[in-house]
Amino acid sequence: MSKKIAVIGGDGIGPEVVAEGVKVLEALAELRGWDLDLLPFELGADRYLRDGTTFPREVADTIASECDAVLLGALGDPRVPDMAHARDILFGLRFGLDLYCNVRPIVCLHDSLMPLKKWRAADCDFVVFRENTEGIYVGVGGQFKKGTPDEIAIQEDINSRKGVERIIRAAFEHARQAGAKTVHMADKHNAMPHAHELWLRCFQEVAEEYPGIEARHVFVDAMCLFMVQDPSQFEVVVTCNLFGDILTDLGAALQGGMGMAASGNVNPGKVSMFEPVHGSAPPLAGKDVANPLATILTVGMLLTHLGFEGEEARLTALVREAIETGHCTAEVGGRLGTRATGDWIVERLRQTA
Ligand code: IPM
Ligand code: MN
């Protein structure tokens, strides 16, 4: 199998964690005899400040026509306070490739990472399907009388029938494949009767196609409460773009922090993009302290998407072992730097090949 993967390190700790993800990919390619072609793109704040480039059309075209997947680090730099380059690149990929499923597993891999005193790691094991191409993220709106006492700002929340239906269907399809018994849909139709009545109606309609799976509605504010009170009740959760963004940071806390949260931006069967959920963490950059495990888990998701069966489960098991044995960074209880953590995972891959 020959596969081409675009690699964008981005800003801050992005290039450092992506380097560890690349190490893992290269080691696996060598061990398994895969033909993997990694194609790096220098995009991010440095490039933007140097020549104004954010996300050129040629790069978008190359990715869409030649690549099978994208591995992205993180975007965001204090020298670009309005995040203009970050939005162009991140939304260029998400919207440009129509990556409508933002798949974010909320899995706590080890008891030592579980922050809730009543629960164990095994009790936190679900996945959020976040709508990724619509909602409040589309940038429709405007400002009027800016800078005056009468100024107003409008940010529209766009929800299309097609967009809502396809993410809900993707969540149910995943539930069916994973053998899940429930799908929760988190919305706010009590306060947003136009947009989220559509969500609720779509949810009920799509649920009828999946008779073995119980469809449960939950208001998103209550969802925050329930995630902390009892995360064990969730298997598959589907929600809109903004709520998915917020719920998955809360979810990351249940996983042991942002350094453990992986994600895929997926259009099933098409070129898709994979990124750790964490940001660029500028104060940590260049110090060899960033946790690369979210990126390594993300590489697992990427490999599943490319059809390399079993690798995601193996990488997840090694990440759990890294936590168990302290072969990880300090904030998850370990004693290693970024690079040594990646090296340890690669060494264990070689030993267990
Ligand atoms: C995320 C991030 C982005 C988002 C930001 C950087 C625009 O928080 O991937 O969760 O809100 O989607
Ligand atoms: Mn976020």
Coordinates of C-alpha atoms and ligand atoms in Angstrom, one line a residue:
M1 CA 0.0 0.0 0.0
S2 CA 1.5 3.3 -1.0
K3 CA 0.3 6.4 0.9
K4 CA 1.2 10.1 0.9
I5 CA 0.8 12.2 4.0
A6 CA 1.1 16.0 4.1
V7 CA 2.9 17.1 7.3
I8 CA 2.3 20.6 8.7
G9 CA 4.0 21.3 12.0
G10 CA 2.7 24.8 12.4
D11 CA 3.5 27.0 15.3
G12 CA 4.8 26.8 18.9
I13 CA 5.1 23.2 20.1
G14 CA 3.4 22.0 16.8
P15 CA 6.6 21.1 15.0
E16 CA 8.1 19.4 18.1
V17 CA 5.1 17.1 18.7
V18 CA 4.7 16.4 15.0
A19 CA 8.4 15.4 14.8
E20 CA 7.6 12.6 17.3
G21 CA 4.5 11.6 15.3
V22 CA 6.7 11.5 12.1
K23 CA 9.3 9.3 14.0
V24 CA 6.5 6.8 14.8
L25 CA 5.2 6.8 11.2
E26 CA 8.7 6.3 9.8
A27 CA 9.5 3.5 12.3
L28 CA 6.2 1.7 11.5
A29 CA 6.8 2.1 7.7
E30 CA 10.2 0.5 8.1
L31 CA 9.0 -2.3 10.4
R32 CA 5.9 -3.2 8.3
G33 CA 7.4 -2.5 4.9
W34 CA 4.9 0.2 4.0
D35 CA 5.5 2.7 1.3
L36 CA 4.8 6.0 3.1
D37 CA 5.7 9.3 1.5
L38 CA 5.7 12.2 3.9
L39 CA 5.4 15.6 2.3
P40 CA 6.3 18.5 4.6
F41 CA 4.8 22.0 4.1
E42 CA 6.3 25.0 5.9
L43 CA 3.2 26.9 6.9
G44 CA 2.5 28.9 10.0
A45 CA 3.3 32.2 11.7
D46 CA 7.0 32.3 10.7
R47 CA 6.1 31.9 7.0
Y48 CA 3.2 34.3 7.3
L49 CA 5.4 37.0 8.9
R50 CA 8.2 36.4 6.4
D51 CA 6.2 36.5 3.1
G52 CA 2.5 36.9 4.0
T53 CA 1.7 33.3 3.0
T54 CA -1.1 31.6 4.9
F55 CA -2.6 28.7 2.9
P56 CA -1.8 28.9 -0.8
R57 CA -4.1 27.5 -3.4
E58 CA -1.3 25.2 -4.7
V59 CA -0.9 23.6 -1.3
A60 CA -4.6 23.1 -1.0
D61 CA -4.7 21.5 -4.5
T62 CA -1.7 19.3 -3.9
I63 CA -3.2 18.0 -0.7
A64 CA -6.6 17.4 -2.3
S65 CA -5.3 15.7 -5.4
E66 CA -2.1 13.9 -4.3
C67 CA -2.3 13.2 -0.6
D68 CA -4.2 10.6 1.4
A69 CA -4.1 12.4 4.8
V70 CA -2.7 15.4 6.6
L71 CA -0.9 15.5 9.9
L72 CA -1.1 18.9 11.5
G73 CA 0.6 20.1 14.7
A74 CA -0.9 23.3 16.1
L75 CA -1.4 26.9 15.0
G76 CA -1.3 30.2 16.9
D77 CA 1.5 32.6 17.7
P78 CA 1.5 35.7 19.8
R79 CA 3.1 37.7 17.0
V80 CA -0.2 37.2 15.0
P81 CA -2.8 38.3 17.6
D82 CA -5.8 38.1 15.2
M83 CA -4.8 34.5 14.3
A84 CA -5.4 35.3 10.6
H85 CA -2.9 32.7 9.3
A86 CA -4.2 30.1 11.8
R87 CA -7.8 30.5 10.6
D88 CA -6.7 30.4 6.9
I89 CA -4.8 27.1 7.4
L90 CA -7.0 25.3 9.8
F91 CA -10.3 26.3 8.3
G92 CA -8.7 26.0 4.8
L93 CA -8.2 22.3 5.5
R94 CA -11.5 21.7 7.4
F95 CA -13.8 23.6 5.0
G96 CA -11.7 23.1 1.9
L97 CA -11.6 19.3 2.2
D98 CA -15.1 19.3 3.6
L99 CA -14.0 17.4 6.7
Y100 CA -17.4 17.4 8.3
C101 CA -16.6 14.9 11.1
N102 CA -14.4 16.2 13.9
V103 CA -13.9 12.9 15.7
R104 CA -12.6 13.4 19.2
P105 CA -12.2 10.4 21.4
I106 CA -12.6 11.1 25.1
V107 CA -10.7 8.1 26.5
C108 CA -8.8 8.1 29.8
L109 CA -6.0 5.7 29.4
H110 CA -4.8 5.3 32.9
D111 CA -6.2 5.7 36.5
S112 CA -3.3 8.1 37.3
L113 CA -4.8 10.5 34.7
M114 CA -8.4 10.4 36.0
P115 CA -9.2 13.7 37.8
L116 CA -12.6 12.6 39.1
K117 CA -12.3 10.8 42.5
K118 CA -15.3 8.5 42.1
W119 CA -14.3 7.2 38.7
R120 CA -11.6 5.1 37.1
A121 CA -10.0 5.4 33.7
A122 CA -12.1 2.6 32.3
D123 CA -15.3 4.6 33.1
C124 CA -14.3 7.4 30.7
D125 CA -14.4 5.9 27.1
F126 CA -16.5 7.8 24.6
V127 CA -16.2 9.7 21.4
V128 CA -17.5 13.1 20.3
F129 CA -18.6 13.7 16.7
R130 CA -18.3 17.4 16.4
E131 CA -19.8 19.0 13.3
N132 CA -16.8 20.7 11.6
T133 CA -17.9 22.7 8.5
E134 CA -20.8 24.9 9.7
G135 CA -22.3 26.5 12.8
I136 CA -20.8 29.7 14.2
Y137 CA -17.4 28.9 12.6
V138 CA -18.3 29.8 9.0
G139 CA -17.4 33.5 9.5
V140 CA -20.8 34.9 8.3
G141 CA -21.6 38.2 10.0
G142 CA -20.2 41.6 10.3
Q143 CA -19.5 44.7 12.4
F144 CA -21.4 48.0 12.2
K145 CA -20.4 51.4 13.7
K146 CA -17.2 49.8 14.9
G147 CA -15.3 51.7 17.5
T148 CA -18.3 53.9 18.3
P149 CA -20.6 53.7 21.4
D150 CA -23.3 52.3 19.1
E151 CA -21.2 49.5 17.6
I152 CA -22.7 46.1 17.0
A153 CA -21.2 42.7 16.0
I154 CA -23.1 39.8 14.4
Q155 CA -21.9 36.3 14.1
E156 CA -24.3 34.0 12.3
D157 CA -24.9 30.3 13.2
I158 CA -25.3 28.4 10.0
N159 CA -27.0 25.0 10.1
S160 CA -28.0 23.3 6.9
R161 CA -30.3 20.2 6.8
K162 CA -27.6 18.4 4.8
G163 CA -24.8 19.4 7.2
V164 CA -26.7 18.5 10.4
E165 CA -28.0 15.2 8.9
R166 CA -24.6 14.0 7.7
I167 CA -22.8 14.5 11.0
I168 CA -25.7 12.8 12.9
R169 CA -25.6 9.9 10.5
A170 CA -21.9 9.6 10.9
A171 CA -22.3 9.3 14.6
F172 CA -24.9 6.6 14.3
E173 CA -22.8 4.7 11.7
H174 CA -19.9 4.8 14.1
A175 CA -22.1 3.6 16.9
R176 CA -23.3 0.7 14.8
Q177 CA -19.7 -0.3 13.8
A178 CA -18.4 0.1 17.4
G179 CA -21.4 -1.9 18.9
A180 CA -22.5 1.1 21.0
K181 CA -26.0 1.0 22.4
T182 CA -26.6 4.8 22.7
V183 CA -26.0 8.0 20.8
H184 CA -26.4 11.3 22.7
M185 CA -27.1 14.5 20.9
A186 CA -26.1 17.7 22.8
D187 CA -27.9 20.9 21.8
K188 CA -29.6 24.0 23.2
H189 CA -33.0 23.9 21.5
N190 CA -34.5 25.5 24.6
A191 CA -32.6 28.7 23.9
M192 CA -32.0 28.3 20.1
P193 CA -35.3 27.1 18.8
H194 CA -34.6 27.7 15.1
A195 CA -31.2 26.1 14.7
H196 CA -31.5 23.4 17.3
E197 CA -35.0 22.4 16.5
L198 CA -33.5 21.3 13.2
W199 CA -30.9 19.3 15.1
L200 CA -33.4 17.6 17.3
R201 CA -35.7 16.7 14.4
C202 CA -32.8 15.4 12.3
F203 CA -31.6 13.4 15.3
Q204 CA -35.0 11.8 15.8
E205 CA -35.4 11.0 12.1
V206 CA -31.9 9.5 11.6
A207 CA -32.3 7.5 14.8
E208 CA -35.2 5.7 13.3
E209 CA -32.8 4.1 10.8
Y210 CA -30.9 2.6 13.7
P211 CA -33.4 0.7 15.7
G212 CA -30.9 -1.1 17.9
I213 CA -29.3 2.1 19.1
E214 CA -31.0 4.3 21.7
A215 CA -31.1 8.0 20.8
R216 CA -30.8 10.3 23.8
H217 CA -31.1 14.0 23.8
V218 CA -29.2 16.1 26.3
F219 CA -28.9 19.9 26.7
V220 CA -25.3 20.9 26.3
D221 CA -25.1 22.7 29.7
A222 CA -26.4 19.6 31.4
M223 CA -23.9 17.5 29.3
C224 CA -21.1 19.5 31.0
L225 CA -22.5 18.5 34.4
F226 CA -23.0 14.9 33.5
M227 CA -19.5 14.5 32.0
V228 CA -18.1 15.4 35.4
Q229 CA -20.7 13.6 37.5
D230 CA -20.7 10.3 35.6
P231 CA -18.7 10.1 32.3
S232 CA -19.5 6.3 32.1
Q233 CA -23.0 7.0 30.7
F234 CA -21.6 8.2 27.3
E235 CA -20.6 6.1 24.3
V236 CA -21.1 8.3 21.2
V237 CA -22.0 12.0 21.4
V238 CA -22.9 14.2 18.4
T239 CA -23.1 18.0 18.6
C240 CA -22.6 21.2 16.7
N241 CA -19.2 22.9 15.9
L242 CA -19.0 25.3 18.9
F243 CA -20.4 22.9 21.5
G244 CA -18.1 20.2 20.3
D245 CA -15.1 22.5 20.6
I246 CA -16.1 23.3 24.3
L247 CA -17.1 19.8 25.3
T248 CA -13.9 18.3 24.0
D249 CA -11.7 20.6 26.1
L250 CA -13.7 19.5 29.1
G251 CA -13.2 16.0 27.8
A252 CA -9.5 16.5 27.5
A253 CA -9.4 17.3 31.3
L254 CA -11.0 13.8 31.9
Q255 CA -8.3 12.3 29.7
G256 CA -5.4 13.8 31.7
G257 CA -5.1 17.1 30.0
M258 CA -4.7 18.6 26.5
G259 CA -1.5 16.6 26.0
M260 CA -3.6 13.4 25.8
A261 CA -6.4 14.4 23.4
A262 CA -6.3 13.2 19.8
S263 CA -8.5 14.1 16.9
G264 CA -9.4 13.4 13.3
N265 CA -11.0 15.9 10.9
V266 CA -12.6 13.4 8.6
N267 CA -14.6 13.0 5.5
P268 CA -15.2 9.2 5.4
G269 CA -13.2 7.6 2.6
K270 CA -11.6 10.9 1.5
V271 CA -8.4 12.8 2.3
S272 CA -8.7 13.8 5.9
M273 CA -6.7 15.7 8.5
F274 CA -5.5 14.6 11.9
E275 CA -4.3 16.9 14.7
P276 CA -3.9 16.8 18.4
V277 CA -6.6 18.9 20.1
H278 CA -4.1 21.0 22.0
G279 CA -2.9 24.4 20.8
S280 CA 0.5 25.7 20.0
A281 CA 1.4 26.5 23.7
P282 CA 4.0 29.2 22.9
P283 CA 5.5 29.3 26.4
L284 CA 6.4 25.6 26.1
A285 CA 7.9 25.8 22.6
G286 CA 11.6 24.9 22.1
K287 CA 12.0 23.5 25.6
D288 CA 11.5 19.8 24.9
V289 CA 8.7 19.6 27.5
A290 CA 5.6 19.3 25.3
N291 CA 3.7 16.1 25.6
P292 CA 3.8 14.3 22.2
L293 CA 1.4 11.5 23.2
A294 CA -1.7 13.3 21.8
T295 CA 0.1 13.5 18.5
I296 CA 1.1 9.8 18.7
L297 CA -2.5 8.8 19.4
T298 CA -3.6 11.1 16.5
V299 CA -1.1 9.2 14.3
G300 CA -3.0 6.0 15.3
M301 CA -6.3 7.5 14.1
L302 CA -4.6 8.6 10.9
L303 CA -3.4 5.0 10.3
T304 CA -6.9 3.6 10.9
H305 CA -8.2 6.1 8.3
L306 CA -5.6 5.0 5.8
G307 CA -6.7 1.3 6.3
F308 CA -3.7 0.1 8.4
E309 CA -5.7 -2.2 10.8
G310 CA -4.6 -2.7 14.3
E311 CA -2.0 0.0 14.5
E312 CA -4.2 2.4 16.4
A313 CA -4.9 -0.1 19.1
R314 CA -1.1 -1.0 19.3
L315 CA -0.1 2.7 19.6
T316 CA -2.8 3.3 22.2
A317 CA -1.6 0.4 24.3
L318 CA 2.0 1.7 24.1
V319 CA 0.8 5.2 25.2
R320 CA -0.9 3.6 28.1
E321 CA 2.3 1.7 28.9
A322 CA 4.3 5.0 28.7
I323 CA 2.0 6.6 31.3
E324 CA 2.1 3.4 33.5
T325 CA 5.9 3.3 33.5
G326 CA 6.6 7.1 33.6
H327 CA 8.1 7.2 30.1
C328 CA 6.3 10.5 29.4
T329 CA 6.4 14.2 30.2
A330 CA 6.1 15.6 33.7
E331 CA 2.5 16.9 33.5
V332 CA 1.3 13.3 32.9
G333 CA 3.5 12.0 35.7
G334 CA 6.6 11.1 33.8
R335 CA 10.3 12.0 33.7
L336 CA 11.1 12.3 30.0
G337 CA 11.2 15.2 27.5
T338 CA 9.3 15.4 24.2
R339 CA 12.0 13.7 22.1
A340 CA 12.8 10.9 24.6
T341 CA 9.1 10.1 24.9
G342 CA 8.9 9.6 21.2
D343 CA 12.1 7.6 21.2
W344 CA 10.7 5.3 23.9
I345 CA 7.5 4.7 21.9
V346 CA 9.6 3.9 18.8
E347 CA 11.9 1.6 20.8
R348 CA 8.9 -0.3 22.2
L349 CA 7.4 -0.6 18.6
R350 CA 10.7 -2.2 17.5
Q351 CA 10.7 -4.6 20.5
T352 CA 7.1 -5.6 20.0
A353 CA 7.1 -5.7 16.1
Ligands
IPM1 C1 -9.8 23.3 18.2 C2 -9.4 24.7 18.3 C3 -9.9 25.6 17.1 C4 -11.4 25.4 17.1 C5 -9.4 27.0 17.2 C6 -7.9 27.1 17.1 C7 -10.0 27.9 16.1 O1 -9.8 25.3 19.5 O2 -9.4 22.7 17.2 O3 -10.5 22.8 19.1 O4 -12.1 26.2 17.8 O5 -11.9 24.6 16.4
MN2 MN -10.8 23.8 20.8

